[in-house]
PDB file of C-alpha atoms in Angstrom:
ATOM      1  CA  MET A  60      50.706  41.615 324.548  1.00  0.00           C
ATOM      2  CA  ASN A  61      52.691  38.081 325.606  1.00  0.00           C
ATOM      3  CA  LYS A  62      49.037  36.268 326.223  1.00  0.00           C
ATOM      4  CA  SER A  63      47.597  37.236 322.621  1.00  0.00           C
ATOM      5  CA  ASN A  64      50.906  36.233 321.024  1.00  0.00           C
ATOM      6  CA  GLU A  65      51.212  32.558 322.620  1.00  0.00           C
ATOM      7  CA  LYS A  66      46.709  32.321 321.740  1.00  0.00           C
ATOM      8  CA  SER A  67      47.093  32.960 317.869  1.00  0.00           C
ATOM      9  CA  ILE A  68      50.745  30.294 318.018  1.00  0.00           C
ATOM     10  CA  HIS A  69      48.306  27.417 320.076  1.00  0.00           C
ATOM     11  CA  GLU A  70      45.665  28.418 317.055  1.00  0.00           C
ATOM     12  CA  MET A  71      47.898  28.531 314.081  1.00  0.00           C
ATOM     13  CA  LEU A  72      49.120  24.371 315.848  1.00  0.00           C
ATOM     14  CA  LYS A  73      44.856  22.711 316.252  1.00  0.00           C
ATOM     15  CA  ASN A  74      45.069  24.230 312.107  1.00  0.00           C
ATOM     16  CA  THR A  75      47.743  22.135 310.740  1.00  0.00           C
ATOM     17  CA  PRO A  76      47.229  19.172 309.592  1.00  0.00           C
ATOM     18  CA  SER A  77      48.023  16.239 310.384  1.00  0.00           C
ATOM     19  CA  MET A  78      51.799  14.013 308.725  1.00  0.00           C
ATOM     20  CA  ASN A  79      48.823  11.369 307.231  1.00  0.00           C
ATOM     21  CA  ASP A  80      47.422  14.545 305.347  1.00  0.00           C
ATOM     22  CA  SER A  81      50.565  16.253 304.009  1.00  0.00           C
ATOM     23  CA  THR A  82      51.069  14.354 300.712  1.00  0.00           C
ATOM     24  CA  ASP A  83      47.640  14.703 299.034  1.00  0.00           C
ATOM     25  CA  VAL A  84      47.187  18.352 300.660  1.00  0.00           C
ATOM     26  CA  VAL A  85      49.950  21.159 298.717  1.00  0.00           C
ATOM     27  CA  HIS A  86      50.402  24.431 301.841  1.00  0.00           C
ATOM     28  CA  SER A  87      50.422  28.116 300.880  1.00  0.00           C
ATOM     29  CA  GLY A  88      49.595  30.195 303.560  1.00  0.00           C
ATOM     30  CA  SER A  89      46.543  29.048 305.095  1.00  0.00           C
ATOM     31  CA  GLU A  90      45.121  27.965 301.596  1.00  0.00           C
ATOM     32  CA  GLN A  91      44.889  24.220 300.711  1.00  0.00           C
ATOM     33  CA  GLN A  92      44.880  22.278 297.853  1.00  0.00           C
ATOM     34  CA  THR A  93      43.730  19.058 297.428  1.00  0.00           C
ATOM     35  CA  ILE A  94      45.591  16.861 295.094  1.00  0.00           C
ATOM     36  CA  LYS A  95      43.451  13.568 293.602  1.00  0.00           C
ATOM     37  CA  HIS A  96      44.977  10.554 292.534  1.00  0.00           C
ATOM     38  CA  SER A  97      43.911   8.724 290.120  1.00  0.00           C
ATOM     39  CA  THR A  98      43.086   4.929 291.335  1.00  0.00           C
ATOM     40  CA  THR A  99      42.380   3.264 287.416  1.00  0.00           C
ATOM     41  CA  LEU A 100      43.824   2.575 285.105  1.00  0.00           C
ATOM     42  CA  THR A 101      44.176   2.642 281.026  1.00  0.00           C
ATOM     43  CA  LEU A 102      43.936   0.138 279.500  1.00  0.00           C
ATOM     44  CA  ARG A 103      44.650  -0.131 275.588  1.00  0.00           C
ATOM     45  CA  ASN A 104      43.353  -2.507 273.060  1.00  0.00           C
ATOM     46  CA  VAL A 105      46.323  -4.150 271.839  1.00  0.00           C
ATOM     47  CA  SER A 106      44.187  -7.366 270.413  1.00  0.00           C
ATOM     48  CA  ASN A 107      45.002  -5.669 266.350  1.00  0.00           C
ATOM     49  CA  HIS A 108      49.680  -5.928 267.287  1.00  0.00           C
ATOM     50  CA  SER A 109      50.790  -9.791 266.384  1.00  0.00           C
ATOM     51  CA  LEU A 110      52.397 -10.544 268.918  1.00  0.00           C
ATOM     52  CA  THR A 111      56.357 -12.155 267.366  1.00  0.00           C
ATOM     53  CA  SER A 112      59.316 -13.376 268.575  1.00  0.00           C
ATOM     54  CA  PRO A 113      62.937 -11.171 266.864  1.00  0.00           C
ATOM     55  CA  THR A 114      63.997 -15.145 267.702  1.00  0.00           C
ATOM     56  CA  SER A 115      61.258 -16.821 265.958  1.00  0.00           C
ATOM     57  CA  VAL A 116      62.360 -18.782 262.994  1.00  0.00           C
ATOM     58  CA  SER A 117      60.674 -20.085 260.318  1.00  0.00           C
ATOM     59  CA  LEU A 118      60.808 -23.917 259.747  1.00  0.00           C
ATOM     60  CA  GLU A 119      61.893 -23.292 255.983  1.00  0.00           C
ATOM     61  CA  ASP A 120      65.082 -21.257 256.987  1.00  0.00           C
ATOM     62  CA  GLU A 121      65.668 -24.408 259.888  1.00  0.00           C
ATOM     63  CA  SER A 122      66.004 -26.355 257.557  1.00  0.00           C
ATOM     64  CA  ALA A 123      67.848 -24.781 254.647  1.00  0.00           C
ATOM     65  CA  TYR A 124      70.562 -24.899 257.390  1.00  0.00           C
ATOM     66  CA  ILE A 125      70.162 -28.064 258.522  1.00  0.00           C
ATOM     67  CA  LYS A 126      70.761 -29.252 255.058  1.00  0.00           C
ATOM     68  CA  ASN A 127      73.658 -26.803 254.149  1.00  0.00           C
ATOM     69  CA  GLY A 128      75.323 -27.771 257.052  1.00  0.00           C
ATOM     70  CA  SER A 129      74.845 -31.304 256.457  1.00  0.00           C
ATOM     71  CA  SER A 130      76.356 -30.765 252.836  1.00  0.00           C
ATOM     72  CA  LYS A 131      78.908 -28.918 254.233  1.00  0.00           C
ATOM     73  CA  LEU A 132      80.178 -32.098 256.566  1.00  0.00           C
ATOM     74  CA  ASP A 133      79.512 -34.763 253.893  1.00  0.00           C
ATOM     75  CA  THR A 134      81.805 -32.490 251.857  1.00  0.00           C
ATOM     76  CA  PHE A 135      84.919 -33.115 254.560  1.00  0.00           C
ATOM     77  CA  ARG A 136      84.199 -36.531 254.873  1.00  0.00           C
ATOM     78  CA  ASN A 137      84.490 -37.709 251.578  1.00  0.00           C
ATOM     79  CA  TRP A 138      86.995 -34.902 250.855  1.00  0.00           C
ATOM     80  CA  SER A 139      88.969 -37.028 254.089  1.00  0.00           C
ATOM     81  CA  ILE A 140      88.673 -40.051 252.658  1.00  0.00           C
ATOM     82  CA  THR A 141      89.689 -39.152 249.332  1.00  0.00           C
ATOM     83  CA  THR A 142      92.661 -37.570 250.788  1.00  0.00           C
ATOM     84  CA  TYR A 143      92.986 -41.049 252.931  1.00  0.00           C
ATOM     85  CA  LYS A 144      93.295 -43.693 249.875  1.00  0.00           C
ATOM     86  CA  CYS A 145      95.561 -41.663 248.291  1.00  0.00           C
ATOM     87  CA  THR A 146      98.177 -41.339 250.905  1.00  0.00           C
ATOM     88  CA  LYS A 147      97.730 -44.628 250.917  1.00  0.00           C
ATOM     89  CA  GLN A 148      97.341 -45.787 247.696  1.00  0.00           C
ATOM     90  CA  ILE A 149     101.349 -43.416 247.542  1.00  0.00           C
ATOM     91  CA  MET A 150     102.711 -45.044 250.179  1.00  0.00           C
ATOM     92  CA  LEU A 151     102.070 -48.395 248.613  1.00  0.00           C
ATOM     93  CA  GLU A 152     102.999 -48.257 245.345  1.00  0.00           C
ATOM     94  CA  LYS A 153     106.380 -46.898 247.204  1.00  0.00           C
ATOM     95  CA  LEU A 154     106.817 -49.173 249.152  1.00  0.00           C
ATOM     96  CA  GLY A 155     106.262 -52.495 246.158  1.00  0.00           C
ATOM     97  CA  LYS A 156     102.988 -53.159 248.259  1.00  0.00           C
ATOM     98  CA  SER A 157     100.546 -52.404 245.652  1.00  0.00           C
ATOM     99  CA  THR A 158      99.690 -52.115 241.896  1.00  0.00           C
ATOM    100  CA  ARG A 159      99.249 -49.178 239.432  1.00  0.00           C
ATOM    101  CA  THR A 160      97.902 -48.433 235.698  1.00  0.00           C
ATOM    102  CA  VAL A 161     100.574 -46.782 233.713  1.00  0.00           C
ATOM    103  CA  ASP A 162     100.441 -46.772 230.034  1.00  0.00           C
ATOM    104  CA  LEU A 163     104.178 -47.491 229.067  1.00  0.00           C
ATOM    105  CA  GLU A 164     104.085 -44.599 225.565  1.00  0.00           C
ATOM    106  CA  LEU A 165     102.118 -42.527 227.635  1.00  0.00           C
ATOM    107  CA  GLU A 166     104.073 -42.293 230.197  1.00  0.00           C
ATOM    108  CA  ALA A 167     108.227 -42.068 227.653  1.00  0.00           C
ATOM    109  CA  GLN A 168     106.142 -38.890 225.586  1.00  0.00           C
ATOM    110  CA  ILE A 169     105.369 -37.183 229.571  1.00  0.00           C
ATOM    111  CA  ASP A 170     109.172 -37.682 230.467  1.00  0.00           C
ATOM    112  CA  GLN A 171     110.613 -37.214 227.137  1.00  0.00           C
ATOM    113  CA  LEU A 172     108.797 -33.917 227.753  1.00  0.00           C
ATOM    114  CA  LYS A 173     109.645 -32.805 231.243  1.00  0.00           C
ATOM    115  CA  GLU A 174     113.504 -33.552 229.989  1.00  0.00           C
ATOM    116  CA  THR A 175     112.644 -31.208 227.098  1.00  0.00           C
ATOM    117  CA  GLN A 176     111.145 -28.210 228.783  1.00  0.00           C
ATOM    118  CA  LYS A 177     114.535 -28.781 231.343  1.00  0.00           C
ATOM    119  CA  LYS A 178     116.917 -28.499 228.465  1.00  0.00           C
ATOM    120  CA  TYR A 179     114.788 -25.734 227.317  1.00  0.00           C
ATOM    121  CA  LEU A 180     114.540 -23.878 230.555  1.00  0.00           C
ATOM    122  CA  SER A 181     119.263 -24.842 230.262  1.00  0.00           C
ATOM    123  CA  ILE A 182     119.520 -22.279 226.652  1.00  0.00           C
ATOM    124  CA  LEU A 183     116.956 -19.351 228.050  1.00  0.00           C
ATOM    125  CA  ARG A 184     119.103 -18.869 231.435  1.00  0.00           C
ATOM    126  CA  LEU A 185     122.422 -19.277 229.173  1.00  0.00           C
ATOM    127  CA  SER A 186     121.233 -16.953 226.364  1.00  0.00           C
ATOM    128  CA  ARG A 187     120.163 -14.557 229.251  1.00  0.00           C
ATOM    129  CA  ALA A 188     123.504 -14.388 230.580  1.00  0.00           C
ATOM    130  CA  PHE A 189     124.567 -14.022 227.069  1.00  0.00           C
ATOM    131  CA  THR A 190     122.334 -11.109 226.382  1.00  0.00           C
ATOM    132  CA  SER A 191     123.728  -9.740 229.671  1.00  0.00           C
ATOM    133  CA  HIS A 192     126.834 -10.025 228.847  1.00  0.00           C
ATOM    134  CA  PHE A 193     125.868  -8.161 225.607  1.00  0.00           C
ATOM    135  CA  TYR A 194     124.995  -5.325 227.544  1.00  0.00           C
ATOM    136  CA  ASN A 195     126.882  -4.717 229.426  1.00  0.00           C
ATOM    137  CA  CYS A 196     130.004  -5.161 226.397  1.00  0.00           C
ATOM    138  CA  MET A 197     127.652  -3.299 224.348  1.00  0.00           C
ATOM    139  CA  GLN A 198     127.998  -0.084 227.056  1.00  0.00           C
ATOM    140  CA  THR A 199     132.014   0.025 227.153  1.00  0.00           C
ATOM    141  CA  GLN A 200     132.387   0.032 223.029  1.00  0.00           C
ATOM    142  CA  SER A 201     129.321   3.701 223.658  1.00  0.00           C
ATOM    143  CA  LEU A 202     132.062   5.260 226.556  1.00  0.00           C
ATOM    144  CA  LEU A 203     134.808   4.260 224.307  1.00  0.00           C
ATOM    145  CA  SER A 204     133.717   6.280 221.256  1.00  0.00           C
ATOM    146  CA  GLU A 205     132.507   8.531 223.937  1.00  0.00           C
ATOM    147  CA  THR A 206     136.683   9.217 225.155  1.00  0.00           C
ATOM    148  CA  PHE A 207     138.270   8.155 221.673  1.00  0.00           C
ATOM    149  CA  ALA A 208     135.838  10.818 219.635  1.00  0.00           C
ATOM    150  CA  ASP A 209     136.406  13.919 222.952  1.00  0.00           C
ATOM    151  CA  LEU A 210     140.338  13.077 222.769  1.00  0.00           C
ATOM    152  CA  ALA A 211     139.990  13.639 218.772  1.00  0.00           C
ATOM    153  CA  GLN A 212     139.125  17.546 220.209  1.00  0.00           C
ATOM    154  CA  LYS A 213     142.684  16.961 222.563  1.00  0.00           C
ATOM    155  CA  SER A 214     145.123  15.590 220.877  1.00  0.00           C
ATOM    156  CA  PRO A 215     145.391  16.952 217.304  1.00  0.00           C
ATOM    157  CA  GLU A 216     148.320  14.448 216.172  1.00  0.00           C
ATOM    158  CA  LEU A 217     147.028  12.187 217.017  1.00  0.00           C
ATOM    159  CA  GLN A 218     143.460  13.158 215.523  1.00  0.00           C
ATOM    160  CA  GLU A 219     142.957  10.943 212.550  1.00  0.00           C
ATOM    161  CA  GLU A 220     143.992   7.809 214.750  1.00  0.00           C
ATOM    162  CA  PHE A 221     141.775   7.619 217.888  1.00  0.00           C
ATOM    163  CA  LEU A 222     138.346   9.588 214.887  1.00  0.00           C
ATOM    164  CA  ARG A 223     138.485   6.092 213.167  1.00  0.00           C
ATOM    165  CA  ASN A 224     138.311   4.250 216.399  1.00  0.00           C
ATOM    166  CA  ALA A 225     135.703   6.506 218.009  1.00  0.00           C
ATOM    167  CA  GLU A 226     133.204   5.735 213.860  1.00  0.00           C
ATOM    168  CA  THR A 227     134.838   1.933 214.613  1.00  0.00           C
ATOM    169  CA  GLN A 228     133.051   1.230 218.015  1.00  0.00           C
ATOM    170  CA  ARG A 229     130.429   3.629 217.326  1.00  0.00           C
ATOM    171  CA  ILE A 230     129.354   1.675 214.378  1.00  0.00           C
ATOM    172  CA  LEU A 231     129.430  -1.887 216.607  1.00  0.00           C
ATOM    173  CA  THR A 232     127.166  -0.479 219.461  1.00  0.00           C
ATOM    174  CA  LYS A 233     124.892   0.598 216.544  1.00  0.00           C
ATOM    175  CA  ASN A 234     124.826  -2.857 215.372  1.00  0.00           C
ATOM    176  CA  GLY A 235     124.863  -4.058 218.967  1.00  0.00           C
ATOM    177  CA  GLU A 236     121.695  -2.539 219.605  1.00  0.00           C
ATOM    178  CA  LEU A 237     120.179  -4.961 216.554  1.00  0.00           C
ATOM    179  CA  LEU A 238     121.899  -7.490 217.525  1.00  0.00           C
ATOM    180  CA  LEU A 239     120.449  -7.248 220.927  1.00  0.00           C
ATOM    181  CA  ASN A 240     116.713  -6.391 219.690  1.00  0.00           C
ATOM    182  CA  ALA A 241     117.371  -9.712 218.415  1.00  0.00           C
ATOM    183  CA  LEU A 242     118.260 -11.757 221.354  1.00  0.00           C
ATOM    184  CA  ASN A 243     115.271  -9.760 223.375  1.00  0.00           C
ATOM    185  CA  PHE A 244     113.093 -11.852 221.039  1.00  0.00           C
ATOM    186  CA  PHE A 245     114.580 -15.373 220.878  1.00  0.00           C
ATOM    187  CA  ILE A 246     115.077 -15.013 224.697  1.00  0.00           C
ATOM    188  CA  SER A 247     110.805 -14.332 225.036  1.00  0.00           C
ATOM    189  CA  SER A 248     109.721 -16.570 222.654  1.00  0.00           C
ATOM    190  CA  ILE A 249     111.471 -19.357 224.528  1.00  0.00           C
ATOM    191  CA  ASN A 250     110.370 -17.887 227.492  1.00  0.00           C
ATOM    192  CA  THR A 251     106.427 -18.340 226.195  1.00  0.00           C
ATOM    193  CA  LEU A 252     106.638 -21.662 225.204  1.00  0.00           C
ATOM    194  CA  CYS A 253     108.806 -22.835 228.142  1.00  0.00           C
ATOM    195  CA  ASN A 254     106.901 -21.781 231.381  1.00  0.00           C
ATOM    196  CA  LYS A 255     103.447 -20.715 229.281  1.00  0.00           C
ATOM    197  CA  THR A 256     102.596 -22.909 227.102  1.00  0.00           C
ATOM    198  CA  ILE A 257     104.376 -26.084 227.688  1.00  0.00           C
ATOM    199  CA  GLU A 258     103.810 -25.071 231.339  1.00  0.00           C
ATOM    200  CA  ASP A 259      99.891 -25.516 231.050  1.00  0.00           C
ATOM    201  CA  THR A 260     100.288 -29.170 229.533  1.00  0.00           C
ATOM    202  CA  LEU A 261     102.535 -30.251 232.073  1.00  0.00           C
ATOM    203  CA  LEU A 262      99.334 -28.687 234.556  1.00  0.00           C
ATOM    204  CA  THR A 263      97.094 -31.421 232.568  1.00  0.00           C
ATOM    205  CA  ILE A 264     100.270 -34.123 232.741  1.00  0.00           C
ATOM    206  CA  ARG A 265     100.023 -33.212 237.301  1.00  0.00           C
ATOM    207  CA  GLN A 266      96.325 -33.535 237.280  1.00  0.00           C
ATOM    208  CA  TYR A 267      96.346 -36.519 235.504  1.00  0.00           C
ATOM    209  CA  GLU A 268      98.464 -38.244 237.582  1.00  0.00           C
ATOM    210  CA  LEU A 269      96.296 -37.275 240.910  1.00  0.00           C
ATOM    211  CA  ALA A 270      93.376 -38.641 238.990  1.00  0.00           C
ATOM    212  CA  ARG A 271      95.096 -42.321 238.863  1.00  0.00           C
ATOM    213  CA  VAL A 272      96.464 -42.174 241.930  1.00  0.00           C
ATOM    214  CA  GLU A 273      92.827 -41.326 243.075  1.00  0.00           C
ATOM    215  CA  TYR A 274      91.763 -44.127 240.864  1.00  0.00           C
ATOM    216  CA  ASP A 275      94.206 -47.012 241.508  1.00  0.00           C
ATOM    217  CA  ALA A 276      93.062 -46.369 244.952  1.00  0.00           C
ATOM    218  CA  TYR A 277      89.213 -46.868 244.575  1.00  0.00           C
ATOM    219  CA  ARG A 278      90.163 -50.081 242.665  1.00  0.00           C
ATOM    220  CA  VAL A 279      92.285 -51.612 244.985  1.00  0.00           C
ATOM    221  CA  ASP A 280      89.308 -50.825 247.441  1.00  0.00           C
ATOM    222  CA  MET A 281      87.064 -52.700 244.764  1.00  0.00           C
ATOM    223  CA  GLU A 282      88.974 -55.284 244.843  1.00  0.00           C
ATOM    224  CA  GLN A 283      89.120 -55.488 248.200  1.00  0.00           C
ATOM    225  CA  GLN A 284      85.714 -55.261 248.726  1.00  0.00           C
ATOM    226  CA  ARG A 285      85.669 -58.480 245.631  1.00  0.00           C
ATOM    227  CA  THR A 286      87.858 -61.193 247.864  1.00  0.00           C
ATOM    228  CA  GLY A 287      86.396 -59.384 250.987  1.00  0.00           C
ATOM    229  CA  GLY A 288      89.182 -57.560 252.320  1.00  0.00           C
ATOM    230  CA  ALA A 289      87.526 -54.590 252.859  1.00  0.00           C
ATOM    231  CA  SER A 290      89.657 -51.510 254.061  1.00  0.00           C
ATOM    232  CA  GLU A 291      87.600 -49.404 257.647  1.00  0.00           C
ATOM    233  CA  PRO A 292      86.769 -46.334 255.691  1.00  0.00           C
ATOM    234  CA  GLN A 293      85.395 -48.525 252.981  1.00  0.00           C
ATOM    235  CA  GLN A 294      83.076 -50.874 255.111  1.00  0.00           C
ATOM    236  CA  LYS A 295      81.355 -47.421 255.274  1.00  0.00           C
ATOM    237  CA  TYR A 296      79.587 -47.353 251.602  1.00  0.00           C
ATOM    238  CA  SER A 297      77.624 -50.302 249.914  1.00  0.00           C
ATOM    239  CA  ASN A 298      78.367 -51.762 246.993  1.00  0.00           C
ATOM    240  CA  ASP A 299      76.557 -49.260 244.795  1.00  0.00           C
ATOM    241  CA  GLU A 300      78.475 -46.487 246.724  1.00  0.00           C
ATOM    242  CA  VAL A 301      81.837 -48.439 245.823  1.00  0.00           C
ATOM    243  CA  GLN A 302      81.156 -48.574 242.352  1.00  0.00           C
ATOM    244  CA  LYS A 303      80.106 -45.300 241.771  1.00  0.00           C
ATOM    245  CA  LYS A 304      82.661 -43.771 243.228  1.00  0.00           C
ATOM    246  CA  TYR A 305      85.096 -46.309 240.800  1.00  0.00           C
ATOM    247  CA  GLU A 306      83.771 -45.645 238.058  1.00  0.00           C
ATOM    248  CA  LYS A 307      83.217 -41.482 238.358  1.00  0.00           C
ATOM    249  CA  CYS A 308      87.217 -41.846 239.784  1.00  0.00           C
ATOM    250  CA  LYS A 309      87.152 -44.108 236.509  1.00  0.00           C
ATOM    251  CA  ASP A 310      85.782 -41.833 233.685  1.00  0.00           C
ATOM    252  CA  GLN A 311      87.842 -38.292 235.252  1.00  0.00           C
ATOM    253  CA  TYR A 312      91.168 -40.312 234.987  1.00  0.00           C
ATOM    254  CA  GLU A 313      90.308 -41.770 230.725  1.00  0.00           C
ATOM    255  CA  LYS A 314      88.870 -38.019 230.313  1.00  0.00           C
ATOM    256  CA  LEU A 315      92.516 -36.573 231.217  1.00  0.00           C
ATOM    257  CA  ARG A 316      94.338 -38.901 229.195  1.00  0.00           C
ATOM    258  CA  SER A 317      92.421 -38.407 226.045  1.00  0.00           C
ATOM    259  CA  ASP A 318      92.838 -34.591 226.795  1.00  0.00           C
ATOM    260  CA  ILE A 319      96.786 -34.554 227.659  1.00  0.00           C
ATOM    261  CA  VAL A 320      96.804 -36.669 224.158  1.00  0.00           C
ATOM    262  CA  VAL A 321      95.271 -34.525 222.253  1.00  0.00           C
ATOM    263  CA  LYS A 322      97.383 -31.371 224.636  1.00  0.00           C
ATOM    264  CA  MET A 323     100.899 -33.020 223.458  1.00  0.00           C
ATOM    265  CA  GLN A 324      99.847 -33.954 220.147  1.00  0.00           C
ATOM    266  CA  PHE A 325      99.489 -29.631 219.526  1.00  0.00           C
ATOM    267  CA  LEU A 326     102.386 -28.547 222.143  1.00  0.00           C
ATOM    268  CA  GLU A 327     104.297 -30.830 219.231  1.00  0.00           C
ATOM    269  CA  GLU A 328     103.763 -28.991 216.567  1.00  0.00           C
ATOM    270  CA  ASN A 329     103.781 -26.052 217.466  1.00  0.00           C
ATOM    271  CA  ARG A 330     107.191 -26.953 219.616  1.00  0.00           C
ATOM    272  CA  ILE A 331     109.030 -27.679 216.002  1.00  0.00           C
ATOM    273  CA  LYS A 332     107.385 -24.582 214.652  1.00  0.00           C
ATOM    274  CA  VAL A 333     108.164 -21.531 216.982  1.00  0.00           C
ATOM    275  CA  MET A 334     112.068 -23.570 217.472  1.00  0.00           C
ATOM    276  CA  HIS A 335     112.675 -23.949 214.024  1.00  0.00           C
ATOM    277  CA  LYS A 336     111.262 -20.219 213.785  1.00  0.00           C
ATOM    278  CA  GLN A 337     114.208 -18.646 216.995  1.00  0.00           C
ATOM    279  CA  LEU A 338     116.913 -20.648 216.891  1.00  0.00           C
ATOM    280  CA  LEU A 339     117.312 -19.614 212.661  1.00  0.00           C
ATOM    281  CA  LEU A 340     116.433 -16.279 213.451  1.00  0.00           C
ATOM    282  CA  PHE A 341     119.605 -16.764 215.813  1.00  0.00           C
ATOM    283  CA  HIS A 342     121.302 -18.372 213.653  1.00  0.00           C
ATOM    284  CA  ASN A 343     121.337 -15.378 211.478  1.00  0.00           C
ATOM    285  CA  ALA A 344     121.735 -12.320 213.618  1.00  0.00           C
ATOM    286  CA  ILE A 345     124.637 -13.642 214.418  1.00  0.00           C
ATOM    287  CA  ALA A 346     126.656 -14.243 212.448  1.00  0.00           C
ATOM    288  CA  ALA A 347     125.578 -11.224 210.278  1.00  0.00           C
ATOM    289  CA  TYR A 348     126.320  -8.544 212.945  1.00  0.00           C
ATOM    290  CA  PHE A 349     129.845 -11.201 214.237  1.00  0.00           C
ATOM    291  CA  ALA A 350     130.182 -10.821 210.195  1.00  0.00           C
ATOM    292  CA  GLY A 351     130.181  -7.051 210.602  1.00  0.00           C
ATOM    293  CA  ASN A 352     127.118  -6.899 208.250  1.00  0.00           C
ATOM    294  CA  ALA A 353     125.354  -4.157 209.540  1.00  0.00           C
ATOM    295  CA  ASN A 354     122.995  -4.781 206.294  1.00  0.00           C
ATOM    296  CA  GLY A 355     122.706  -8.317 206.848  1.00  0.00           C
ATOM    297  CA  LEU A 356     121.436  -7.689 210.149  1.00  0.00           C
ATOM    298  CA  GLU A 357     118.907  -5.590 209.378  1.00  0.00           C
ATOM    299  CA  LYS A 358     117.383  -7.840 207.129  1.00  0.00           C
ATOM    300  CA  THR A 359     117.025 -10.215 209.764  1.00  0.00           C
ATOM    301  CA  LEU A 360     114.905  -8.375 211.655  1.00  0.00           C
ATOM    302  CA  GLN A 361     112.535  -7.155 209.980  1.00  0.00           C
ATOM    303  CA  GLN A 362     112.611 -10.706 208.055  1.00  0.00           C
ATOM    304  CA  PHE A 363     111.053 -11.417 211.593  1.00  0.00           C
ATOM    305  CA  ASN A 364     108.991  -8.783 212.130  1.00  0.00           C
ATOM    306  CA  ILE A 365     111.122  -7.406 214.553  1.00  0.00           C
ATOM    307  CA  SER A 366     110.890  -3.758 216.142  1.00  0.00           C
ATOM    308  CA  LEU A 367     114.521  -1.564 215.585  1.00  0.00           C
ATOM    309  CA  LYS A 368     114.114  -0.756 219.734  1.00  0.00           C
ATOM    310  CA  SER A 369     117.428   1.253 221.870  1.00  0.00           C
ATOM    311  CA  PRO A 370     118.021  -0.564 224.979  1.00  0.00           C
ATOM    312  CA  ASN A 371     118.370   3.148 225.746  1.00  0.00           C
ATOM    313  CA  SER A 372     115.721   4.846 224.921  1.00  0.00           C
ATOM    314  CA  VAL A 373     112.296   5.777 227.161  1.00  0.00           C
ATOM    315  CA  THR A 374     108.729   4.540 225.568  1.00  0.00           C
ATOM    316  CA  SER A 375     106.651   7.790 224.874  1.00  0.00           C
ATOM    317  CA  SER A 376     104.100   8.382 226.307  1.00  0.00           C
ATOM    318  CA  TRP A 377     100.276   8.126 225.165  1.00  0.00           C
ATOM    319  CA  LEU A 378      99.822  11.990 224.554  1.00  0.00           C
ATOM    320  CA  GLU A 379     103.360  12.161 222.882  1.00  0.00           C
ATOM    321  CA  GLN A 380     102.115   9.324 220.066  1.00  0.00           C
TER     322      GLN A 380
END
């Protein structure tokens, strides 16, 4: 029995494939299945597909990019040179080593306008302070009226005196509301004149002053170039370029100068008209209030089309209107 078993084992070992053949054979019991590997590669036809690089840039895009970059560099370069020239011109003017273009008549008008704005701002500040104090006085009068009326109910022996004082304070509070509307209208108009109308002209004047400095800077450089003593940044430009820059600055300076003359003329007419109206309003309202002329105060507000609005009133919403 043992010999037959040993024989069958030896026969099975003989039928076992070698290690070299094990990669090509799948063993399942006594059956063997051979797996064939393909040794050929399938080649696809790629001749119909275009090969493009994701980083490739067309010549037009590249030239546009270079042109844009060069324009920015030129702009920065021109700005740097202009800033240098203007700063140098301002320093030389303060040191008294350079001349400046002066229009005596226009400069006098500009100084007068700045002084006028300064005085009007002082009027605006004092008017706001007066209105604030007057409003606090009105609040006190209103509280006094309520207190007198309450004491009139609790003190029968002094009821008539308390009621008389309560009525006086109530009338003063009512008239004070009318005067407060007139004061607010006066403040609003002066504020518009100072901080918008005059400030708009002063903004143009500041632009004019900057254009004057730039014009003088290029004028001095051109004079130095004519005499052969051009500064270092100026040597990089030709005579034609210097002449063009000088003419450009001169045109800008003269344009702003003419704009200022026109603006100041219209501003003067508008200022006289506005101040005439507002000063008349201020005088009539103050005089009528302290004279106890309630009808005159109401007519003054109607004359200037001022809406009668209580300072403690709340504006109704658009749903209620």
